[in-house]
XYZ file of C-alpha atoms in Angstrom:
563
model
C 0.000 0.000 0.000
C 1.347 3.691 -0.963
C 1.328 6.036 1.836
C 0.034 9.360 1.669
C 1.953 11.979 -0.860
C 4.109 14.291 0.822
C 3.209 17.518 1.985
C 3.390 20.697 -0.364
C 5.667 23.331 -0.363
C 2.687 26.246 -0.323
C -0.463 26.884 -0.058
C -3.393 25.747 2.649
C -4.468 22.151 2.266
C -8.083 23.585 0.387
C -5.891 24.312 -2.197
C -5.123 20.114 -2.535
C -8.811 19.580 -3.146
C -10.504 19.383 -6.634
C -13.126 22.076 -7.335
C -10.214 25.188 -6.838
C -8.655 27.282 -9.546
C -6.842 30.039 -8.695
C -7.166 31.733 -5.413
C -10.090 34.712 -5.928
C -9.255 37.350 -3.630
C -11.952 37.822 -1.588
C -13.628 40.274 0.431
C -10.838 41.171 2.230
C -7.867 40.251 -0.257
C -5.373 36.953 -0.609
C -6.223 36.720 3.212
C -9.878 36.294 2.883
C -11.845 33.453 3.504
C -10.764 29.828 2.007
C -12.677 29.038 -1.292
C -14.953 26.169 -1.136
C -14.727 23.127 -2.708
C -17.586 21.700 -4.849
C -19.260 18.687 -3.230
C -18.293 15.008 -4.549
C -19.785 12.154 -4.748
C -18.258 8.506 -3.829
C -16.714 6.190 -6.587
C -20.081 4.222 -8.808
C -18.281 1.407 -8.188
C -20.882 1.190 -4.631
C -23.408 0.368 -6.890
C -21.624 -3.206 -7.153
C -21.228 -3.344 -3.191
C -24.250 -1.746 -1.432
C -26.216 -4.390 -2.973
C -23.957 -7.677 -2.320
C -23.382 -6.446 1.307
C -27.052 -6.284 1.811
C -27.875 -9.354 0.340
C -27.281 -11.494 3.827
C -30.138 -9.032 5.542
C -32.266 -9.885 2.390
C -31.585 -13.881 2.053
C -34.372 -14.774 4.997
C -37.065 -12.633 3.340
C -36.217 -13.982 0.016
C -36.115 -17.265 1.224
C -39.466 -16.920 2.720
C -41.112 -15.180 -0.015
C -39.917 -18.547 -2.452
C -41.167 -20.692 0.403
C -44.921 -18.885 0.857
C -45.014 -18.758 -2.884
C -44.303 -22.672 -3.388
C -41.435 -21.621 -5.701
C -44.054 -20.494 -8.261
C -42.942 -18.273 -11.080
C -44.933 -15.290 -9.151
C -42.445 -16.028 -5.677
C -39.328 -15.842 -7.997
C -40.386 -12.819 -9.802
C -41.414 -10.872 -6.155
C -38.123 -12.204 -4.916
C -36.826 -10.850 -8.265
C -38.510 -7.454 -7.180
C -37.434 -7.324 -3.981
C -33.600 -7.728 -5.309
C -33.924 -5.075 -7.750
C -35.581 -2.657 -5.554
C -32.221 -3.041 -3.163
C -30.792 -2.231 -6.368
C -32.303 1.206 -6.499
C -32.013 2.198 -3.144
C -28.538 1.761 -3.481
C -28.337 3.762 -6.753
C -30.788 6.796 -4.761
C -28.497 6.372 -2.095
C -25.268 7.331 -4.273
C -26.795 9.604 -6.214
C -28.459 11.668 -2.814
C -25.239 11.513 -0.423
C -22.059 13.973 -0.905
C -18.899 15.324 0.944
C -16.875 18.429 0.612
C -14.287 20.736 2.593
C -15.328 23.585 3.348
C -12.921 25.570 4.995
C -12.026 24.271 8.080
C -14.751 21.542 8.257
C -15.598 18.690 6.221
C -19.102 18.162 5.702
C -21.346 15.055 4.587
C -24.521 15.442 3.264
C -27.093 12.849 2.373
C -30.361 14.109 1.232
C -33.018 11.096 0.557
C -36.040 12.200 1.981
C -35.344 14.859 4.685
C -32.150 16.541 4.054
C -29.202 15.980 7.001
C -25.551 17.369 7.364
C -22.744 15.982 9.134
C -20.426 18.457 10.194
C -16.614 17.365 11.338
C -14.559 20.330 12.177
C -11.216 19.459 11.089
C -9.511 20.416 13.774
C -11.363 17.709 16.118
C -9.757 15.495 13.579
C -7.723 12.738 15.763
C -6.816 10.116 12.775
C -7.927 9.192 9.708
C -8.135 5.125 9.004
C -8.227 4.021 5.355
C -9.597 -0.002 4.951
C -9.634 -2.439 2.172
C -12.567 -5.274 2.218
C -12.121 -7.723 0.011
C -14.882 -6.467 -2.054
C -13.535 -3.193 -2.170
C -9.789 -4.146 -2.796
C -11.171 -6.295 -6.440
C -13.043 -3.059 -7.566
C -10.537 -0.305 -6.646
C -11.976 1.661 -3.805
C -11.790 2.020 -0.123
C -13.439 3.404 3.239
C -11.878 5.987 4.779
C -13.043 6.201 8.441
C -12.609 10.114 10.354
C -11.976 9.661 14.286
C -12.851 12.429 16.724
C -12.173 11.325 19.310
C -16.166 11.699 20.485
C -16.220 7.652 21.438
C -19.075 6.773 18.583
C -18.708 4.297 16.034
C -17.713 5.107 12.355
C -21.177 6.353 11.216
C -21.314 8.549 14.353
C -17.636 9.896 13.350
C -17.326 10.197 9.762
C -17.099 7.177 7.090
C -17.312 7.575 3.475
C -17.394 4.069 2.099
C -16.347 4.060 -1.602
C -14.051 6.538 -2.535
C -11.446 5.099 -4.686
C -7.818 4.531 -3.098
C -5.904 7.163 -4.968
C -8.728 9.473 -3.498
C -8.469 7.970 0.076
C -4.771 8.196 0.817
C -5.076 12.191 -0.211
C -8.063 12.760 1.346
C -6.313 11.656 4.662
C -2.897 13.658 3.493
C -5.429 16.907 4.075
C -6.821 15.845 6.617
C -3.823 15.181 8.820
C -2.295 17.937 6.902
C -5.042 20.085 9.051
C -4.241 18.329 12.630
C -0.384 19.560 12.743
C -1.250 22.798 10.894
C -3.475 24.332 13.878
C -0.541 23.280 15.705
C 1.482 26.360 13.587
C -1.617 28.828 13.703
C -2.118 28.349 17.516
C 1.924 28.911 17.873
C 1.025 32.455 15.295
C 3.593 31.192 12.829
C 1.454 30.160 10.142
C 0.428 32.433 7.860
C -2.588 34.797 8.269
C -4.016 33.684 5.073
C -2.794 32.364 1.927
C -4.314 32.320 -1.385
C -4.662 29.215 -3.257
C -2.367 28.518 -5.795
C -2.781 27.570 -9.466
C -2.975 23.573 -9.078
C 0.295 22.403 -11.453
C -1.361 18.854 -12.326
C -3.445 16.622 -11.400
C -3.472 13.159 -9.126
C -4.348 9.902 -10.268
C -7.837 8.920 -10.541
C -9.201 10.660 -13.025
C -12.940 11.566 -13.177
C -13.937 8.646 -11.387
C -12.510 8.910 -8.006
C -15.532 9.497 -6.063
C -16.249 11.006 -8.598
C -12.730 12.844 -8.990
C -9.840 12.586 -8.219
C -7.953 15.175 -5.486
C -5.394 18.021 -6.995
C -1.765 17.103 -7.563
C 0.322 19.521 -5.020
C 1.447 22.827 -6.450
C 5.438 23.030 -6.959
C 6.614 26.521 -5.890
C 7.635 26.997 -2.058
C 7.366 30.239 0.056
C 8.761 31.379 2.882
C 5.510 31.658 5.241
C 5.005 28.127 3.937
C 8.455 26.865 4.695
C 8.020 28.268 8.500
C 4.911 26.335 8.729
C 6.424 23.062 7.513
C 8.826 23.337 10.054
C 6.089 23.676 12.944
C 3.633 21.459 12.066
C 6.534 18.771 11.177
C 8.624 18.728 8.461
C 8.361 15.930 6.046
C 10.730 12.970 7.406
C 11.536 9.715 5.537
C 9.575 7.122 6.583
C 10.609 4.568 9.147
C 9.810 1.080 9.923
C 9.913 -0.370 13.680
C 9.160 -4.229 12.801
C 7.042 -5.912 9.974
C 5.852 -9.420 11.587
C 7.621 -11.886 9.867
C 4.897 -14.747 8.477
C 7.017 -17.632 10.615
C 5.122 -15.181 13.664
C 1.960 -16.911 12.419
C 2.348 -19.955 14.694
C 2.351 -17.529 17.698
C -1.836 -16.898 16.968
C -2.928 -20.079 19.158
C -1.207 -18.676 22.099
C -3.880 -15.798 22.137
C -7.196 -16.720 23.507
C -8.550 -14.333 21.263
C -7.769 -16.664 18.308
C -7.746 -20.040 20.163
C -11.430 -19.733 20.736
C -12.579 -18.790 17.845
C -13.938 -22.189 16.607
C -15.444 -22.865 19.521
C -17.163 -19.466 19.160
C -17.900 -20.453 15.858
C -19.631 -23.928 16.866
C -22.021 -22.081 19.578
C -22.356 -19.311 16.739
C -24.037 -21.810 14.444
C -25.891 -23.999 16.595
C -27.859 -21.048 18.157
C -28.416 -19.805 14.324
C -29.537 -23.430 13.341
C -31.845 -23.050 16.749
C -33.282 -19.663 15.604
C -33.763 -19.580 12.616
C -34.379 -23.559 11.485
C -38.090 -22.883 11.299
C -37.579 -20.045 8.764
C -35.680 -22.668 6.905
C -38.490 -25.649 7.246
C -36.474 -27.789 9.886
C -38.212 -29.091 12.392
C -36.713 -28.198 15.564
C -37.568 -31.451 16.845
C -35.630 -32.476 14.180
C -33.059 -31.068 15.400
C -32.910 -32.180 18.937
C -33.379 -35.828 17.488
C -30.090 -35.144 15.846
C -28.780 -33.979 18.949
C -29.911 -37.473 20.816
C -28.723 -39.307 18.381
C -25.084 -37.828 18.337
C -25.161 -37.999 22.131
C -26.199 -42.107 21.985
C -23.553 -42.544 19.668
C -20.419 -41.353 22.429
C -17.413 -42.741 20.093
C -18.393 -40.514 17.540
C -18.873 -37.667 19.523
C -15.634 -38.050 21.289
C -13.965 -37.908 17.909
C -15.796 -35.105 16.745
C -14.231 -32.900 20.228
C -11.029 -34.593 19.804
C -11.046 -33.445 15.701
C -12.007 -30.030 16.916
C -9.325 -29.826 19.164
C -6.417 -30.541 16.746
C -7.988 -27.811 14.288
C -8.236 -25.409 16.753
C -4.109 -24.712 16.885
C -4.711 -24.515 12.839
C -7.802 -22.309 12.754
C -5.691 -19.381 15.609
C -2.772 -19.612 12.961
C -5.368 -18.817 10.128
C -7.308 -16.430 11.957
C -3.895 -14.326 13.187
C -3.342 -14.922 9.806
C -6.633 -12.941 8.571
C -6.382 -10.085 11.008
C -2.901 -9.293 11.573
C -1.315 -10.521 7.822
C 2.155 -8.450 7.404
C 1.551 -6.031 10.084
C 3.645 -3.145 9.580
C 4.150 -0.863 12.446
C 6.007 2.701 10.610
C 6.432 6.487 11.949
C 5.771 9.131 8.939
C 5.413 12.907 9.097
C 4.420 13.195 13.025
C 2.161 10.041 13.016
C 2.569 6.439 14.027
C 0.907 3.867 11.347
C 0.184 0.441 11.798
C -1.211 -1.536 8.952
C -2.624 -5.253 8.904
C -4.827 -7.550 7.440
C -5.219 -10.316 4.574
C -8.655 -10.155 3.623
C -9.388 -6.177 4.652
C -6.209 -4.514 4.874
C -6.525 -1.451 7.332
C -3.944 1.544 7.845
C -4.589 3.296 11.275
C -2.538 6.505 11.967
C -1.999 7.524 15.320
C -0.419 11.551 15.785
C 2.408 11.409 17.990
C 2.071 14.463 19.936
C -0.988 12.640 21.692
C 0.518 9.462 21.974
C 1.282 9.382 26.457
C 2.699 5.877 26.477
C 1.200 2.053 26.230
C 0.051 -0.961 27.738
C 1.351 -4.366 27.191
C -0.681 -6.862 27.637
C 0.219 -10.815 28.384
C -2.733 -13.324 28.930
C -1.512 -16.753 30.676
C -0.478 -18.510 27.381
C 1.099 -16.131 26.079
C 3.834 -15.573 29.154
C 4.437 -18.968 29.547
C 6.084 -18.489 26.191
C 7.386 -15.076 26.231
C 4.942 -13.269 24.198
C 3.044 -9.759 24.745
C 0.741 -7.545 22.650
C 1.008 -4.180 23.209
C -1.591 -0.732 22.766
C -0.925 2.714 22.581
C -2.040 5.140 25.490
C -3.529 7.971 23.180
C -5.653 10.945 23.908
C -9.214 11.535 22.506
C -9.044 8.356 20.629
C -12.356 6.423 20.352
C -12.271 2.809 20.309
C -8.729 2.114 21.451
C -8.986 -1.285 21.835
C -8.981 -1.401 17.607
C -7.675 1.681 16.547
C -4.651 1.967 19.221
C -3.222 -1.850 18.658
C 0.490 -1.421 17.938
C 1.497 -4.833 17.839
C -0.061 -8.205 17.894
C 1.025 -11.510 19.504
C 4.931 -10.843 19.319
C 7.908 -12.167 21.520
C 8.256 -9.764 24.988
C 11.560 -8.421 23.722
C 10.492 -7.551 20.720
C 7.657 -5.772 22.162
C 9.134 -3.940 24.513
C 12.075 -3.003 22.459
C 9.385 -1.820 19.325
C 7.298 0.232 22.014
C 10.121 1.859 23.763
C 11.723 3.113 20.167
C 8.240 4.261 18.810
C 6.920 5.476 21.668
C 9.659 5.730 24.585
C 11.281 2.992 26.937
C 10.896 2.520 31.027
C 14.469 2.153 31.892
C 13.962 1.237 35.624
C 12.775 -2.295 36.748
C 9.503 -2.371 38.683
C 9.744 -2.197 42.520
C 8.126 -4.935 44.291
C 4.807 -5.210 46.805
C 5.278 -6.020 50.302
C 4.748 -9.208 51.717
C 1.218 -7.863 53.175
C 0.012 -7.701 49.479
C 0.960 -11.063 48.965
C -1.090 -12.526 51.763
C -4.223 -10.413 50.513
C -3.650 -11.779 46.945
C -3.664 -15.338 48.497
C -6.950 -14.701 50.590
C -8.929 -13.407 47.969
C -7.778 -16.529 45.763
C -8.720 -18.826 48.317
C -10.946 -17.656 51.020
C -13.862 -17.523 48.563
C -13.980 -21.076 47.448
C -12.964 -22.329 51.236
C -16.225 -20.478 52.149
C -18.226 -22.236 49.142
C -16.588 -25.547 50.407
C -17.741 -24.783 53.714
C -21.787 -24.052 52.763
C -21.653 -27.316 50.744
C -20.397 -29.647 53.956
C -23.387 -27.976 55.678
C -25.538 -29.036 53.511
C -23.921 -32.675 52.611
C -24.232 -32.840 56.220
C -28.003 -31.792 56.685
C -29.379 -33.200 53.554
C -28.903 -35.764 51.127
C -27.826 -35.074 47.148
C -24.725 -34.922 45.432
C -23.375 -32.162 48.077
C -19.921 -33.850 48.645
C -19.125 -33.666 45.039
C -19.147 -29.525 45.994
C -17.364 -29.601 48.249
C -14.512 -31.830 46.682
C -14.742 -29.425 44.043
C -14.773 -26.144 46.102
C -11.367 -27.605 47.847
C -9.855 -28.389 44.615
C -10.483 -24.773 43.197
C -8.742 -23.386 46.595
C -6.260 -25.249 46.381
C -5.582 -24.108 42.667
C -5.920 -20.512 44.226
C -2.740 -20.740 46.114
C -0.617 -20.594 42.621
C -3.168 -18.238 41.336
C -2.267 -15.850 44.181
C 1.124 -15.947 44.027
C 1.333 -15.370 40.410
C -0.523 -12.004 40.950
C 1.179 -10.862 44.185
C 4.569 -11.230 41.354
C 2.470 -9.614 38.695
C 2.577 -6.457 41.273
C 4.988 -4.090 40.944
C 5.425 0.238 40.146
C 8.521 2.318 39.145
C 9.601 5.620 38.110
C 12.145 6.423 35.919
C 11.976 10.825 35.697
C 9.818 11.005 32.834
C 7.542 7.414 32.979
C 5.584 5.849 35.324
C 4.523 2.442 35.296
C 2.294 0.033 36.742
C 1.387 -3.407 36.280
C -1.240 -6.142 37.654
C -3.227 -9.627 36.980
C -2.540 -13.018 36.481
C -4.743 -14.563 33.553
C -4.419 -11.090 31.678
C -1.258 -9.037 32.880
C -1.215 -6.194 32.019
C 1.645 -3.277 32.373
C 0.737 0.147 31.462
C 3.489 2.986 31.049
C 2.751 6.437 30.848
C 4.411 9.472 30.639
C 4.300 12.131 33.680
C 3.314 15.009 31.570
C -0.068 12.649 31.024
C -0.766 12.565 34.504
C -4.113 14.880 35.517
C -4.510 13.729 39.057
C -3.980 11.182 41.621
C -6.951 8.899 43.761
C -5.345 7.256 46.747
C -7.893 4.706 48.259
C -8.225 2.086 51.182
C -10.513 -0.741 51.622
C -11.505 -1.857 55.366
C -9.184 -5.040 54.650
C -6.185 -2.907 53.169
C -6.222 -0.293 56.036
C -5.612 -2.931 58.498
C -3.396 -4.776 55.790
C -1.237 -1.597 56.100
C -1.948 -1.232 52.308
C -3.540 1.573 49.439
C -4.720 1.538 45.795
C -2.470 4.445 44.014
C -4.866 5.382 40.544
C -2.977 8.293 38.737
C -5.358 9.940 36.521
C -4.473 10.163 32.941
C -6.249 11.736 30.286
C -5.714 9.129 27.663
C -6.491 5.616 27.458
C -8.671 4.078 29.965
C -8.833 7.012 31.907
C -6.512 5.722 34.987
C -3.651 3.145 35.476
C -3.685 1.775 39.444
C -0.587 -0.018 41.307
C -2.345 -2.381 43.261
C -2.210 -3.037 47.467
C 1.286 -0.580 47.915
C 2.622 0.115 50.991
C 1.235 2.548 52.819
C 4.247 5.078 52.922
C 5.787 3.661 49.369
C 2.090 4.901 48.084
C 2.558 8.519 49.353
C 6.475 8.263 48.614
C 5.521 7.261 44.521
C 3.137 10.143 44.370
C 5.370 12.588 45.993
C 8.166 11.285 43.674
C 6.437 11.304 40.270
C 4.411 14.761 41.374
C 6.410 16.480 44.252
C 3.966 19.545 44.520
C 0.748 17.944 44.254
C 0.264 15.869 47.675
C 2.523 18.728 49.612
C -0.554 20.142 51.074
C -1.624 16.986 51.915
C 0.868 15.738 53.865
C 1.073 16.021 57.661
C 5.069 16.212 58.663
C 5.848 15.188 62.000
């Protein structure tokens, strides 16, 4: 995939778009208001998509009309109908939706019966996510998803699904263009207004590109220009932290994510085949016959778990495979770009400047064999969880040694708990099930019924809590370096966040009625990025205080009684 042309030597980004000639002066001169682009439409080629994609919300009705109908001519030709009339809604649906710039927002308009306007200022512009579906990729075109940072999903945001991929990558160019350029305007080195230049040629695409294609970038520099280059970030060459080689493949079945899937897959389908079978004519006693039958019939359904089981390593390599095919983790011009996928490719750009640090993240599996996933810790970023992934299931030193050059390192080792965290870790792993074990003897005791097989089980969980205890008392840990904090926590999921002190808002220091006589605190520093606050877990009672004080001297001063 080819990134994003570079940035022009002059002239504001409206300048990039297609609908401008030369500059008119305006009111009040060169400095006047922007110009406005005309409004465009997406790429045709939706007229071959909008229809496919909707065919799996039409298939039921279809199939029913066939059924009602007896599969008469008269049910084929209303299913017919029914097909074509997706057909036009699709077409009306082209035909009444368009997007423009106009200066310093980008609005999308769709005007089918009632007329609406989305309006996304561009300087609320966080990142701007180009993806390939398969569909998509055959004909030519892509969806370019806008993210606010507002925490709704893409329609909420901004999506225009079918411009074509020349028009994509230089729609995002502008729009990114606009993210570092307020930078410059807010600093009062960019320029107070600039006329738009005479375009010099024009980008790839042709007429077609959602309709047409964006402007080529004029040629001639200026000074004013030049100074706001340098502020909003000059143009580097690009640079590549890791591509995931394809050997990494075997590493998906260590994720549960991936290892799961089939089984996901199994209950996914039988509940369909439950809901739906009468739509389809089957009998749902049917269907519970079949369900007797395979459970009279044990050797067969012991090889059908046993089969399952030796796919499921195959099916995590093949679905790692599908979602994180040649992932390519690259810095260019002031933003951080990760790109992935075999089926839909998708390039997410993350802006530096609001990048505070990142989590890695190590379920059970994957630390037994020294692997990790890491996300960024970015501000006003919705949906993290897919947008700020920098790296899937990769070996720990990799990780680490990726995320520390991208985004920054932790160069001190964590400091430990004391011992009175470890005892609370073991309690809370144990006590529970001792107390279940407990309830169950009562009632073996009282009553008759299969009450001792609780409480055998009950003991057997506790004692599996003693090694589930210890492994998160050594999960704990906290440290300071001078510019990064980090914490870290859990057992099945680890997880160790590090953030950078300038993204700390605010500290919440809190005691349970255990921890207080425990001699113990919950440190939560406040960050405005992420998930909102990172805690170190049951810390000493003065190493609590001392990590605040240390990371934020001023802060708990007037807090702090001295003897």
């Amino acid at each position: 995939m080819t990134g994003p042309p570079p940035l022009p030597d002059s002239g504001p980004p409206e300048a990039w778009l297609p609908g401008h000639g030369p500059a008119d002066p305006g009111p009040s001169g060169p400095g006047g208001p922007p110009p406005v682009t005309r409004a465009l439409r997406l790429s045709p080629k939706v007229l071959l998509t909008d229809p496919i994609r909707m065919l799996p919300s039409l298939l039921l009705p279809l199939i029913g009309v066939l059924f009602l109908g007896g599969f008469s001519p008269g049910s084929f030709a209303w299913a017919a109908l029914g097909v074509v009339g997706s057909v036009v809604y699709s077409a009306v649906r082209w035909a009444t939706f368009t997007y423009q710039v106009v200066g310093d927002r980008l609005e999308l308009t769709r005007a089918l019966v009632s007329r609406s306007v989305r309006t996304v200022p561009l300087e609320r512009i966080r990142g701007v996510d180009v993806s390939h579906p398969p569909l998509h990729r055959l004909l030519g075109i892509a969806v370019l998803r806008i993210d606010t940072g507002a925490g709704g999903d893409e329609k909420q945001e901004g999506e225009l699904d079918g411009v074509t991929e020349a028009e994509a990558e230089r729609l995002k160019a502008v729009l990114l263009w606009h993210a570092r350029a307020r930078l410059a305007r807010r600093a009062g080195t960019a320029p107070a207004g600039a006329g738009s230049p005479d375009p010099t040629e024009t980008g790839p695409g042709g007429a077609e590109a959602g309709g047409e294609a964006l402007r080529g970038f004029p040629a001639t520099g200026s000074e004013a220009s030049s100074s706001l280059r340098h502020e909003v970030g000059e143009t580097t060459p690009e640079r590549i932290f890791l591509v995931v080689p394809r050997r990494w493949l075997a590493y998906g079945p260590l994720s549960g994510a991936y290892l799961l899937t089939p089984f996901a897959l199994l209950a996914g389908a039988v509940g369909a085949a439950f809901q739906w079978g009468g739509e389809l004519g089957v009998d749902r006693r049917v269907m519970w016959s079949a369900v007797e039958w395979l459970w009279g019939h044990r050797p067969l359904l012991i090889a059908a778990v046993v089969l399952l089981v030796l796919i499921t390593p195959v099916i995590g390599v093949v679905m790692y495979a599908v979602f994180n095919w040649d992932f390519t983790l690259r810095a260019r011009d002031g933003y951080l770009i990760a790109e992935r996928g075999l089926l839909t490719r998708r390039s997410v750009s993350l802006e530096r400047r609001r990048v505070r640090g990142f989590e890695l993240v190590e379920g059970l599996v994957e630390r037994r064999t020294g692997m990790a996933r890491a996300w960024a810790i970015v501000t006003g970023l919705g949906d993290s969880q897919t947008r700020g992934q920098l790296l899937p299931v990769v070996p720990r030193a990799v990780a680490l040694d990726v995320v520390g050059e991208g985004v920054g390192p932790i160069t001190t080792a964590l400091r430990a708990h004391p011992p009175a965290a470890r005892r609370r870790r073991l309690f809370r792993a144990v006590f529970p099930w001792l107390v279940v074990a407990a309830c169950a003897l009562a009632a073996a005791l009282a009553w008759s019924g299969p009450w001792w097989g609780s409480v055998a089980a009950a003991l057997a969980l506790a004692l599996l809590g003693v090694p589930l205890g210890l492994d998160r008392y050594r999960s704990l840990g906290h440290a300071y370096d001078g510019s990064r904090l980090s914490v870290r926590s859990g057992s099945l999921r680890r997880s160790q966040a590090v953030v950078e002190r300038r993204a700390v808002v605010g500290w919440t220091l809190s005691q349970t009625w255990f921890q207080r006589r425990a001699g113990l605190l919950t440190v939560v520093a406040g960050v405005g990025a992420g998930s909102g606050g990172y805690a170190a877990l049951d810390v000493g009672e003065e190493e609590g205080v001392a990590f605040v004080s240390e990371v934020t001297p001023d802060w708990l001063a007037p807090f702090v009684v001295s003897d």
